[in-house]
PDB file of C-alpha atoms in Angstrom:
ATOM      1  CA  GLU N   1     -40.715 166.962  43.296  1.00 49.00           C
ATOM      2  CA  GLY N   2     -39.882 167.200  39.663  1.00 52.00           C
ATOM      3  CA  ALA N   3     -37.599 164.397  37.911  1.00 56.00           C
ATOM      4  CA  GLN N   4     -33.544 163.551  38.715  1.00 60.00           C
ATOM      5  CA  LEU N   5     -31.069 162.515  36.709  1.00 58.00           C
ATOM      6  CA  LYS N   6     -30.193 159.336  38.010  1.00 65.00           C
ATOM      7  CA  THR N   7     -27.085 156.373  35.970  1.00 66.00           C
ATOM      8  CA  ASP N   8     -28.113 153.514  35.003  1.00 64.00           C
ATOM      9  CA  ARG N   9     -25.995 149.578  36.129  1.00 63.00           C
ATOM     10  CA  PHE N  10     -23.182 151.301  33.550  1.00 60.00           C
ATOM     11  CA  GLY N  11     -22.692 154.188  35.454  1.00 60.00           C
ATOM     12  CA  MET N  12     -24.547 156.204  32.834  1.00 62.00           C
ATOM     13  CA  LEU N  13     -27.478 158.782  32.024  1.00 65.00           C
ATOM     14  CA  PRO N  14     -29.949 160.113  29.964  1.00 67.00           C
ATOM     15  CA  ILE N  15     -27.503 162.821  29.086  1.00 63.00           C
ATOM     16  CA  HIS N  16     -24.808 160.558  27.716  1.00 59.00           C
ATOM     17  CA  ASP N  17     -27.495 159.366  25.124  1.00 65.00           C
ATOM     18  CA  ALA N  18     -28.529 162.756  24.277  1.00 62.00           C
ATOM     19  CA  VAL N  19     -24.668 163.325  23.234  1.00 59.00           C
ATOM     20  CA  VAL N  20     -24.010 160.361  21.837  1.00 58.00           C
ATOM     21  CA  ASN N  21     -27.188 160.934  19.934  1.00 62.00           C
ATOM     22  CA  GLN N  22     -26.358 164.849  19.264  1.00 65.00           C
ATOM     23  CA  HIS N  23     -29.616 166.180  21.058  1.00 64.00           C
ATOM     24  CA  ASN N  24     -28.912 169.309  21.938  1.00 69.00           C
ATOM     25  CA  ASP N  25     -32.184 170.792  23.340  1.00 72.00           C
ATOM     26  CA  ILE N  26     -32.001 167.302  24.856  1.00 66.00           C
ATOM     27  CA  LYS N  27     -28.889 167.555  26.509  1.00 61.00           C
ATOM     28  CA  GLU N  28     -30.034 171.376  27.955  1.00 66.00           C
ATOM     29  CA  VAL N  29     -33.260 169.844  29.626  1.00 66.00           C
ATOM     30  CA  LEU N  30     -31.176 167.359  31.482  1.00 60.00           C
ATOM     31  CA  SER N  31     -27.861 169.012  32.263  1.00 58.00           C
ATOM     32  CA  GLN N  32     -30.428 171.002  34.928  1.00 62.00           C
ATOM     33  CA  LEU N  33     -31.684 169.257  36.217  1.00 59.00           C
ATOM     34  CA  ASP N  34     -30.286 167.587  39.585  1.00 60.00           C
ATOM     35  CA  LEU N  35     -28.143 165.081  39.998  1.00 58.00           C
ATOM     36  CA  LYS N  36     -29.155 161.819  42.210  1.00 57.00           C
ATOM     37  CA  CYS N  37     -25.911 160.357  43.391  1.00 59.00           C
ATOM     38  CA  ASP N  38     -26.713 157.039  44.945  1.00 54.00           C
ATOM     39  CA  GLY N  39     -25.975 153.504  44.683  1.00 49.00           C
ATOM     40  CA  GLY N  40     -22.446 153.755  46.071  1.00 54.00           C
ATOM     41  CA  VAL N  41     -21.426 156.546  43.052  1.00 58.00           C
ATOM     42  CA  CYS N  42     -19.720 158.494  45.306  1.00 66.00           C
ATOM     43  CA  TYR N  43     -18.029 156.472  48.344  1.00 66.00           C
ATOM     44  CA  LEU N  44     -15.342 157.652  50.596  1.00 71.00           C
ATOM     45  CA  SER N  45     -13.865 154.557  51.511  1.00 75.00           C
ATOM     46  CA  PRO N  46     -12.742 154.777  55.128  1.00 79.00           C
ATOM     47  CA  GLU N  47      -8.744 155.444  53.897  1.00 81.00           C
ATOM     48  CA  ASN N  48     -10.787 158.235  51.187  1.00 77.00           C
ATOM     49  CA  GLU N  49     -12.176 159.994  54.640  1.00 80.00           C
ATOM     50  CA  GLU N  50      -8.995 159.688  56.637  1.00 82.00           C
ATOM     51  CA  ALA N  51      -6.447 161.449  53.724  1.00 80.00           C
ATOM     52  CA  LEU N  52      -9.051 164.439  53.669  1.00 80.00           C
ATOM     53  CA  LYS N  53      -8.477 164.551  57.399  1.00 80.00           C
ATOM     54  CA  GLU N  54      -5.237 165.139  55.900  1.00 79.00           C
ATOM     55  CA  GLN N  55      -5.253 167.190  53.600  1.00 74.00           C
ATOM     56  CA  VAL N  56      -6.754 169.880  55.844  1.00 72.00           C
ATOM     57  CA  LYS N  57      -4.539 169.154  58.766  1.00 73.00           C
ATOM     58  CA  ASN N  58      -1.854 171.279  60.273  1.00 60.00           C
ATOM     59  CA  THR N  59      -2.607 174.670  58.317  1.00 65.00           C
ATOM     60  CA  ASN N  60      -4.206 178.088  59.039  1.00 64.00           C
ATOM     61  CA  ILE N  61      -6.724 177.644  55.921  1.00 70.00           C
ATOM     62  CA  SER N  62     -10.374 177.480  57.044  1.00 73.00           C
ATOM     63  CA  LEU N  63     -11.423 174.705  55.040  1.00 79.00           C
ATOM     64  CA  THR N  64     -12.839 171.526  56.787  1.00 84.00           C
ATOM     65  CA  PRO N  65     -12.828 167.819  55.151  1.00 84.00           C
ATOM     66  CA  GLU N  66     -16.362 168.082  54.726  1.00 86.00           C
ATOM     67  CA  ASP N  67     -16.016 170.764  53.084  1.00 87.00           C
ATOM     68  CA  LEU N  68     -13.477 168.926  50.603  1.00 88.00           C
ATOM     69  CA  GLU N  69     -16.042 166.534  50.360  1.00 86.00           C
ATOM     70  CA  THR N  70     -18.815 168.831  49.422  1.00 87.00           C
ATOM     71  CA  LYS N  71     -16.395 170.137  46.691  1.00 90.00           C
ATOM     72  CA  MET N  72     -16.070 166.544  45.393  1.00 87.00           C
ATOM     73  CA  THR N  73     -19.948 165.754  44.977  1.00 84.00           C
ATOM     74  CA  GLN N  74     -20.148 169.409  43.009  1.00 87.00           C
ATOM     75  CA  VAL N  75     -17.293 168.320  40.758  1.00 90.00           C
ATOM     76  CA  PHE N  76     -18.408 164.728  40.103  1.00 85.00           C
ATOM     77  CA  SER N  77     -22.277 166.248  39.065  1.00 81.00           C
ATOM     78  CA  ILE N  78     -21.010 169.415  37.108  1.00 85.00           C
ATOM     79  CA  ILE N  79     -18.908 167.185  35.284  1.00 86.00           C
ATOM     80  CA  ILE N  80     -20.894 163.930  34.367  1.00 80.00           C
ATOM     81  CA  LYS N  81     -23.468 166.697  32.796  1.00 76.00           C
ATOM     82  CA  GLU N  82     -21.345 166.883  30.104  1.00 77.00           C
ATOM     83  CA  GLY N  83     -22.168 163.411  29.411  1.00 71.00           C
ATOM     84  CA  VAL N  84     -19.074 162.273  28.434  1.00 73.00           C
ATOM     85  CA  LEU N  85     -16.594 160.119  31.312  1.00 76.00           C
ATOM     86  CA  ALA N  86     -19.032 156.994  32.993  1.00 76.00           C
ATOM     87  CA  ALA N  87     -19.695 157.527  36.524  1.00 76.00           C
ATOM     88  CA  GLY N  88     -17.510 155.246  38.145  1.00 78.00           C
ATOM     89  CA  SER N  89     -14.352 156.311  36.161  1.00 83.00           C
ATOM     90  CA  LEU N  90     -14.812 159.639  37.013  1.00 85.00           C
ATOM     91  CA  TRP N  91     -15.968 159.107  40.076  1.00 84.00           C
ATOM     92  CA  GLN N  92     -11.646 157.971  40.596  1.00 88.00           C
ATOM     93  CA  GLU N  93     -10.621 160.714  38.996  1.00 91.00           C
ATOM     94  CA  ILE N  94     -12.161 162.454  41.649  1.00 90.00           C
ATOM     95  CA  VAL N  95     -10.962 160.825  44.294  1.00 90.00           C
ATOM     96  CA  TYR N  96      -7.263 160.529  43.006  1.00 91.00           C
ATOM     97  CA  TYR N  97      -7.180 164.460  42.304  1.00 92.00           C
ATOM     98  CA  PHE N  98      -8.447 165.335  46.325  1.00 91.00           C
ATOM     99  CA  ALA N  99      -7.125 162.898  48.550  1.00 89.00           C
ATOM    100  CA  GLU N 100      -4.197 161.213  46.967  1.00 90.00           C
ATOM    101  CA  LEU N 101      -2.387 163.202  44.008  1.00 91.00           C
ATOM    102  CA  GLY N 102      -1.457 165.368  47.039  1.00 88.00           C
ATOM    103  CA  LEU N 103      -1.989 169.310  46.326  1.00 88.00           C
ATOM    104  CA  HIS N 104      -2.157 171.271  49.379  1.00 86.00           C
ATOM    105  CA  PRO N 105      -5.509 172.405  49.956  1.00 86.00           C
ATOM    106  CA  SER N 106      -5.618 176.391  49.326  1.00 83.00           C
ATOM    107  CA  TYR N 107      -5.976 175.188  45.677  1.00 87.00           C
ATOM    108  CA  PHE N 108      -9.257 173.593  47.043  1.00 88.00           C
ATOM    109  CA  LYS N 109      -9.755 176.624  48.732  1.00 85.00           C
ATOM    110  CA  HIS N 110      -8.925 179.401  45.786  1.00 83.00           C
ATOM    111  CA  PHE N 111     -10.396 177.982  43.227  1.00 87.00           C
ATOM    112  CA  THR N 112     -14.699 176.934  43.081  1.00 91.00           C
ATOM    113  CA  SER N 113     -16.374 173.855  42.124  1.00 92.00           C
ATOM    114  CA  ALA N 114     -16.888 174.929  38.919  1.00 92.00           C
ATOM    115  CA  GLN N 115     -12.930 176.112  38.415  1.00 91.00           C
ATOM    116  CA  ILE N 116     -12.133 172.994  39.036  1.00 92.00           C
ATOM    117  CA  ALA N 117     -13.710 170.685  37.571  1.00 92.00           C
ATOM    118  CA  ARG N 118     -12.724 172.369  34.495  1.00 90.00           C
ATOM    119  CA  HIS N 119      -8.835 171.860  35.096  1.00 91.00           C
ATOM    120  CA  LEU N 120      -9.514 168.748  35.972  1.00 92.00           C
ATOM    121  CA  HIS N 121     -12.344 167.829  32.710  1.00 91.00           C
ATOM    122  CA  CYS N 122      -9.173 168.993  30.848  1.00 90.00           C
ATOM    123  CA  LEU N 123      -6.857 166.857  33.524  1.00 91.00           C
ATOM    124  CA  ILE N 124      -7.973 164.055  32.378  1.00 91.00           C
ATOM    125  CA  ALA N 125      -8.339 164.743  29.022  1.00 90.00           C
ATOM    126  CA  ALA N 126      -4.354 165.488  28.824  1.00 90.00           C
ATOM    127  CA  LYS N 127      -3.444 162.033  30.110  1.00 90.00           C
ATOM    128  CA  LYS N 128      -6.192 160.239  27.700  1.00 88.00           C
ATOM    129  CA  VAL N 129      -2.922 162.111  24.939  1.00 89.00           C
ATOM    130  CA  ALA N 130       0.226 161.593  26.696  1.00 87.00           C
ATOM    131  CA  GLN N 131      -1.191 157.873  27.164  1.00 85.00           C
ATOM    132  CA  ALA N 132      -2.414 157.442  23.763  1.00 87.00           C
ATOM    133  CA  THR N 133       1.560 158.861  22.791  1.00 87.00           C
ATOM    134  CA  GLU N 134       3.079 156.534  25.055  1.00 86.00           C
ATOM    135  CA  SER N 135       4.270 159.777  26.733  1.00 86.00           C
ATOM    136  CA  ASP N 136       4.852 161.555  30.613  1.00 85.00           C
ATOM    137  CA  TYR N 137       4.321 164.850  29.544  1.00 89.00           C
ATOM    138  CA  ILE N 138       1.071 166.048  30.590  1.00 90.00           C
ATOM    139  CA  HIS N 139       0.343 169.546  30.228  1.00 90.00           C
ATOM    140  CA  PHE N 140      -2.259 172.191  29.804  1.00 89.00           C
ATOM    141  CA  GLU N 141      -3.246 176.591  30.230  1.00 91.00           C
ATOM    142  CA  ILE N 142      -6.111 178.769  31.018  1.00 90.00           C
ATOM    143  CA  GLU N 143      -5.584 181.781  29.807  1.00 92.00           C
ATOM    144  CA  ASP N 144      -7.987 184.603  30.316  1.00 90.00           C
ATOM    145  CA  ALA N 145      -7.964 188.768  30.879  1.00 88.00           C
ATOM    146  CA  ASP N 146      -7.955 188.773  34.601  1.00 88.00           C
ATOM    147  CA  SER N 147      -6.321 185.577  35.602  1.00 89.00           C
ATOM    148  CA  ALA N 148      -4.678 182.285  34.536  1.00 92.00           C
ATOM    149  CA  PHE N 149      -3.980 178.722  34.328  1.00 91.00           C
ATOM    150  CA  TYR N 150      -1.300 176.347  33.704  1.00 93.00           C
ATOM    151  CA  LEU N 151      -0.628 172.604  35.334  1.00 91.00           C
ATOM    152  CA  THR N 152       2.296 170.571  33.685  1.00 92.00           C
ATOM    153  CA  THR N 153       4.320 167.652  35.138  1.00 92.00           C
ATOM    154  CA  MET N 154       7.498 168.223  36.274  1.00 90.00           C
ATOM    155  CA  GLU N 155      10.142 167.322  33.650  1.00 87.00           C
ATOM    156  CA  PRO N 156      13.124 169.386  34.309  1.00 80.00           C
ATOM    157  CA  GLU N 157      13.171 169.790  29.937  1.00 80.00           C
ATOM    158  CA  LYS N 158       9.868 170.597  30.200  1.00 85.00           C
ATOM    159  CA  VAL N 159       8.952 173.166  32.920  1.00 87.00           C
ATOM    160  CA  ALA N 160      10.274 175.931  30.843  1.00 87.00           C
ATOM    161  CA  ILE N 161       8.591 175.753  28.492  1.00 90.00           C
ATOM    162  CA  THR N 162       5.514 176.491  31.596  1.00 91.00           C
ATOM    163  CA  ASP N 163       7.560 179.661  33.285  1.00 89.00           C
ATOM    164  CA  ALA N 164       8.366 180.874  29.961  1.00 90.00           C
ATOM    165  CA  LYS N 165       4.764 181.077  29.725  1.00 92.00           C
ATOM    166  CA  VAL N 166       3.639 182.054  32.626  1.00 91.00           C
ATOM    167  CA  ALA N 167       6.481 185.376  32.310  1.00 89.00           C
ATOM    168  CA  GLU N 168       4.880 186.498  29.009  1.00 90.00           C
ATOM    169  CA  TYR N 169       1.523 186.106  30.344  1.00 90.00           C
ATOM    170  CA  ILE N 170       2.463 188.403  33.501  1.00 87.00           C
ATOM    171  CA  ASN N 171       3.497 191.043  31.286  1.00 83.00           C
ATOM    172  CA  THR N 172       0.072 191.946  30.195  1.00 81.00           C
ATOM    173  CA  ALA N 173      -0.499 192.750  33.922  1.00 77.00           C
ATOM    174  CA  GLN N 174       0.667 196.621  33.012  1.00 72.00           C
ATOM    175  CA  ASP N 175      -0.708 198.744  35.672  1.00 71.00           C
ATOM    176  CA  CYS N 176      -2.361 196.393  37.711  1.00 77.00           C
ATOM    177  CA  GLY N 177      -0.978 194.032  41.152  1.00 78.00           C
ATOM    178  CA  PHE N 178      -1.038 189.809  40.228  1.00 83.00           C
ATOM    179  CA  SER N 179      -0.085 187.511  42.138  1.00 83.00           C
ATOM    180  CA  VAL N 180       1.271 183.994  40.629  1.00 86.00           C
ATOM    181  CA  THR N 181       0.861 181.242  43.448  1.00 85.00           C
ATOM    182  CA  PHE N 182       2.336 177.882  42.815  1.00 88.00           C
ATOM    183  CA  LEU N 183       1.607 174.023  43.825  1.00 88.00           C
ATOM    184  CA  LYS N 184       3.711 170.997  43.800  1.00 90.00           C
ATOM    185  CA  SER N 185       1.630 167.930  44.147  1.00 91.00           C
ATOM    186  CA  GLU N 186       2.919 165.454  46.191  1.00 90.00           C
ATOM    187  CA  LYS N 187       2.128 162.019  43.149  1.00 92.00           C
ATOM    188  CA  PRO N 188       2.556 161.843  39.848  1.00 92.00           C
ATOM    189  CA  PRO N 189      -0.558 162.552  37.839  1.00 90.00           C
ATOM    190  CA  MET N 190      -0.454 158.349  36.941  1.00 86.00           C
ATOM    191  CA  PRO N 191      -0.135 155.786  39.444  1.00 77.00           C
ATOM    192  CA  GLU N 192       2.989 154.561  36.374  1.00 80.00           C
ATOM    193  CA  GLY N 193       3.965 158.106  36.381  1.00 85.00           C
ATOM    194  CA  LYS N 194       7.602 159.246  37.277  1.00 88.00           C
ATOM    195  CA  PHE N 195       6.746 163.226  37.761  1.00 91.00           C
ATOM    196  CA  PRO N 196       4.359 164.610  40.376  1.00 92.00           C
ATOM    197  CA  LEU N 197       2.304 167.960  39.345  1.00 92.00           C
ATOM    198  CA  GLY N 198       2.879 171.847  38.780  1.00 91.00           C
ATOM    199  CA  VAL N 199       0.173 174.032  39.035  1.00 90.00           C
ATOM    200  CA  PHE N 200       1.259 177.945  38.586  1.00 90.00           C
ATOM    201  CA  VAL N 201      -2.326 180.333  38.667  1.00 88.00           C
ATOM    202  CA  VAL N 202      -2.032 183.357  38.630  1.00 89.00           C
ATOM    203  CA  ASP N 203      -4.008 186.971  38.980  1.00 87.00           C
ATOM    204  CA  LYS N 204      -4.917 189.972  37.652  1.00 85.00           C
ATOM    205  CA  GLN N 205      -6.224 192.549  40.247  1.00 81.00           C
ATOM    206  CA  GLN N 206      -6.197 196.081  40.327  1.00 75.00           C
ATOM    207  CA  PHE N 207      -5.309 198.050  43.385  1.00 71.00           C
ATOM    208  CA  ASP N 208      -7.495 201.584  45.082  1.00 68.00           C
ATOM    209  CA  SER N 209      -8.965 204.015  42.290  1.00 67.00           C
ATOM    210  CA  SER N 210      -7.721 206.118  44.443  1.00 68.00           C
ATOM    211  CA  VAL N 211      -4.036 205.088  43.531  1.00 64.00           C
ATOM    212  CA  LYS N 212      -1.807 206.072  41.201  1.00 68.00           C
ATOM    213  CA  PHE N 213       0.744 203.627  40.608  1.00 64.00           C
ATOM    214  CA  GLU N 214       3.773 206.055  39.852  1.00 68.00           C
ATOM    215  CA  ASP N 215       3.208 207.366  43.453  1.00 68.00           C
ATOM    216  CA  MET N 216       3.793 203.520  45.190  1.00 70.00           C
ATOM    217  CA  MET N 217       7.193 202.829  43.590  1.00 74.00           C
ATOM    218  CA  ASP N 218       8.885 203.972  46.989  1.00 79.00           C
ATOM    219  CA  GLU N 219       6.213 203.186  49.072  1.00 83.00           C
ATOM    220  CA  THR N 220       7.103 201.117  52.059  1.00 88.00           C
ATOM    221  CA  ASP N 221       3.461 199.976  53.726  1.00 90.00           C
ATOM    222  CA  LEU N 222       2.025 196.458  53.173  1.00 90.00           C
ATOM    223  CA  GLN N 223      -1.086 197.959  53.697  1.00 88.00           C
ATOM    224  CA  LEU N 224      -1.038 200.450  50.857  1.00 83.00           C
ATOM    225  CA  VAL N 225       0.949 198.421  48.041  1.00 81.00           C
ATOM    226  CA  ALA N 226      -0.719 195.371  48.442  1.00 81.00           C
ATOM    227  CA  THR N 227      -4.359 194.764  46.237  1.00 76.00           C
ATOM    228  CA  PRO N 228      -7.898 193.950  48.654  1.00 78.00           C
ATOM    229  CA  ARG N 229      -7.433 190.672  47.259  1.00 77.00           C
ATOM    230  CA  PHE N 230      -4.409 190.099  48.286  1.00 80.00           C
ATOM    231  CA  LEU N 231      -4.633 191.572  52.588  1.00 84.00           C
ATOM    232  CA  GLN N 232      -8.004 189.575  52.366  1.00 82.00           C
ATOM    233  CA  GLU N 233      -6.267 185.910  51.811  1.00 78.00           C
ATOM    234  CA  ARG N 234      -3.424 186.243  54.024  1.00 82.00           C
ATOM    235  CA  SER N 235      -3.509 186.297  57.553  1.00 83.00           C
ATOM    236  CA  VAL N 236      -2.249 189.028  59.600  1.00 89.00           C
ATOM    237  CA  GLU N 237       0.683 187.018  60.727  1.00 87.00           C
ATOM    238  CA  VAL N 238       1.423 185.836  56.738  1.00 87.00           C
ATOM    239  CA  GLN N 239       1.340 189.656  56.169  1.00 91.00           C
ATOM    240  CA  LYS N 240       4.380 190.680  58.527  1.00 92.00           C
ATOM    241  CA  LEU N 241       6.293 188.606  57.167  1.00 90.00           C
ATOM    242  CA  TYR N 242       6.171 190.025  53.583  1.00 92.00           C
ATOM    243  CA  GLN N 243       6.118 193.542  55.692  1.00 94.00           C
ATOM    244  CA  THR N 244       9.051 192.638  57.058  1.00 94.00           C
ATOM    245  CA  LEU N 245      10.550 191.399  54.120  1.00 93.00           C
ATOM    246  CA  ILE N 246       9.580 194.985  51.552  1.00 92.00           C
ATOM    247  CA  ASP N 247      11.437 197.126  54.795  1.00 93.00           C
ATOM    248  CA  GLU N 248      14.888 195.512  54.439  1.00 93.00           C
ATOM    249  CA  THR N 249      14.771 195.692  50.457  1.00 91.00           C
ATOM    250  CA  MET N 250      13.440 199.225  50.711  1.00 91.00           C
ATOM    251  CA  ALA N 251      16.021 200.002  53.005  1.00 92.00           C
ATOM    252  CA  THR N 252      19.153 198.075  51.314  1.00 92.00           C
ATOM    253  CA  ARG N 253      18.235 199.222  47.423  1.00 90.00           C
ATOM    254  CA  ASN N 254      19.554 195.743  46.497  1.00 89.00           C
ATOM    255  CA  THR N 255      18.213 192.170  46.125  1.00 89.00           C
ATOM    256  CA  VAL N 256      16.906 190.727  49.905  1.00 91.00           C
ATOM    257  CA  VAL N 257      17.587 186.442  50.804  1.00 89.00           C
ATOM    258  CA  LYS N 258      16.293 185.440  53.471  1.00 89.00           C
ATOM    259  CA  VAL N 259      15.613 181.484  54.929  1.00 88.00           C
ATOM    260  CA  PHE N 260      14.318 180.096  57.703  1.00 86.00           C
ATOM    261  CA  ASP N 261      11.830 177.652  59.361  1.00 84.00           C
ATOM    262  CA  ALA N 262       8.353 177.543  58.738  1.00 78.00           C
ATOM    263  CA  PRO N 263       6.064 178.609  61.863  1.00 75.00           C
ATOM    264  CA  THR N 264       4.398 175.584  62.807  1.00 71.00           C
ATOM    265  CA  ASN N 265       0.989 176.373  62.167  1.00 66.00           C
ATOM    266  CA  LEU N 266       2.094 177.546  58.153  1.00 64.00           C
ATOM    267  CA  ALA N 267       3.462 173.921  57.547  1.00 63.00           C
ATOM    268  CA  GLN N 268       2.171 170.822  57.243  1.00 61.00           C
ATOM    269  CA  LYS N 269       5.604 168.460  58.284  1.00 65.00           C
ATOM    270  CA  SER N 270       7.699 169.249  60.508  1.00 69.00           C
ATOM    271  CA  GLY N 271      11.626 170.627  59.388  1.00 73.00           C
ATOM    272  CA  ALA N 272       9.449 172.617  56.494  1.00 77.00           C
ATOM    273  CA  GLN N 273      11.369 175.719  55.268  1.00 82.00           C
ATOM    274  CA  VAL N 274      10.120 179.418  54.269  1.00 84.00           C
ATOM    275  CA  LEU N 275      12.567 181.504  51.513  1.00 85.00           C
ATOM    276  CA  GLN N 276      12.010 184.675  50.652  1.00 87.00           C
ATOM    277  CA  LEU N 277      13.593 186.598  48.276  1.00 88.00           C
ATOM    278  CA  ALA N 278      12.865 190.312  46.879  1.00 88.00           C
ATOM    279  CA  ALA N 279      14.867 193.010  44.275  1.00 85.00           C
ATOM    280  CA  PHE N 280      14.823 196.512  44.482  1.00 84.00           C
ATOM    281  CA  ASP N 281      13.324 197.500  40.804  1.00 77.00           C
ATOM    282  CA  VAL N 282      15.893 200.287  39.853  1.00 68.00           C
ATOM    283  CA  ASP N 283      14.700 200.414  36.143  1.00 67.00           C
ATOM    284  CA  ARG N 284      10.413 200.737  37.714  1.00 62.00           C
ATOM    285  CA  LYS N 285      10.059 197.887  34.829  1.00 66.00           C
ATOM    286  CA  GLY N 286       7.818 195.530  38.032  1.00 64.00           C
ATOM    287  CA  SER N 287       9.725 192.700  36.479  1.00 70.00           C
ATOM    288  CA  ALA N 288       8.863 189.639  37.878  1.00 74.00           C
ATOM    289  CA  TYR N 289      11.901 187.325  37.401  1.00 79.00           C
ATOM    290  CA  ILE N 290       9.241 183.944  37.056  1.00 81.00           C
ATOM    291  CA  SER N 291      12.056 182.416  34.609  1.00 82.00           C
ATOM    292  CA  GLU N 292      15.307 183.441  36.889  1.00 84.00           C
ATOM    293  CA  ILE N 293      14.156 181.933  40.181  1.00 83.00           C
ATOM    294  CA  ASN N 294      12.507 179.025  38.704  1.00 82.00           C
ATOM    295  CA  GLU N 295      15.909 177.931  36.809  1.00 84.00           C
ATOM    296  CA  CYS N 296      18.210 179.073  39.677  1.00 83.00           C
ATOM    297  CA  PHE N 297      15.896 176.489  41.556  1.00 82.00           C
ATOM    298  CA  ARG N 298      16.373 173.804  38.975  1.00 81.00           C
ATOM    299  CA  SER N 299      20.715 174.229  39.136  1.00 80.00           C
ATOM    300  CA  HIS N 300      20.139 173.393  42.861  1.00 78.00           C
ATOM    301  CA  ASN N 301      18.248 170.510  42.217  1.00 77.00           C
ATOM    302  CA  VAL N 302      15.443 172.660  45.088  1.00 78.00           C
ATOM    303  CA  GLU N 303      12.124 171.846  43.983  1.00 75.00           C
ATOM    304  CA  PRO N 304       9.494 174.036  46.436  1.00 78.00           C
ATOM    305  CA  LYS N 305       6.827 172.279  46.852  1.00 76.00           C
ATOM    306  CA  ARG N 306       4.673 176.126  46.881  1.00 75.00           C
ATOM    307  CA  PHE N 307       5.631 179.613  46.695  1.00 72.00           C
ATOM    308  CA  TYR N 308       3.971 182.697  46.855  1.00 71.00           C
TER     309      TYR N 308
END
């Protein structure tokens, strides 16, 4: 059936030797092989399995504990083949990231295993730098032409730096749609850390080619002004909440702020509140007000768990 990569008793692979000794051709060959996760390397304790179940409980996201476990092993396989991290310590990082850190399951639904592996690998490197400098501050960003990913510890003095970077990237989204998603973890990225992680995701999305951007300024129908991807990722119930907000904003030609109890099927915990905000764009400049909104939250000691 062909060769398989298998860890030795030290949790290392042949690919590690190839990397250390700079045998790039051998590394390339070995990275194409299947990774055999036996010997308890990818073991999930009953507590971890229960944590995965809790992750997807009380959400309207089509994601199962089995889906999460599959992504965990895929992420493990992708990163371990880089030949840098030992299997045991890497698996511990993955378990903490998926089952204990407390990121909303929409993150694991939104990103592919390859993307999550990239994020986690960057996070591990950033944690090493923080530990070496005896700092709690962790941050990095990945900006591509069509999307961007920002991760930072939620220190009040530092998170504004990331806000500014997000706002600057959004300014490059001319004549196209974009979405911004923010997720806050329940726990810090390191056991001894003081601050949770904040994740910002920006996706640029093209409108239908037949739609002229300037003709949509006074349109109120969500089905026409939203991008196809936006509509695909939101349930009918959630779309109704957005439609109501648009209608009120365009009718009043003013800023609209609404606060209400989160629908039961959309909240992970009882008592959750939804805050909706929309601004009428008088100047037709497409301002997003990311920095301003987050500064308002911080000045009132409010930390959203997530926003879209």
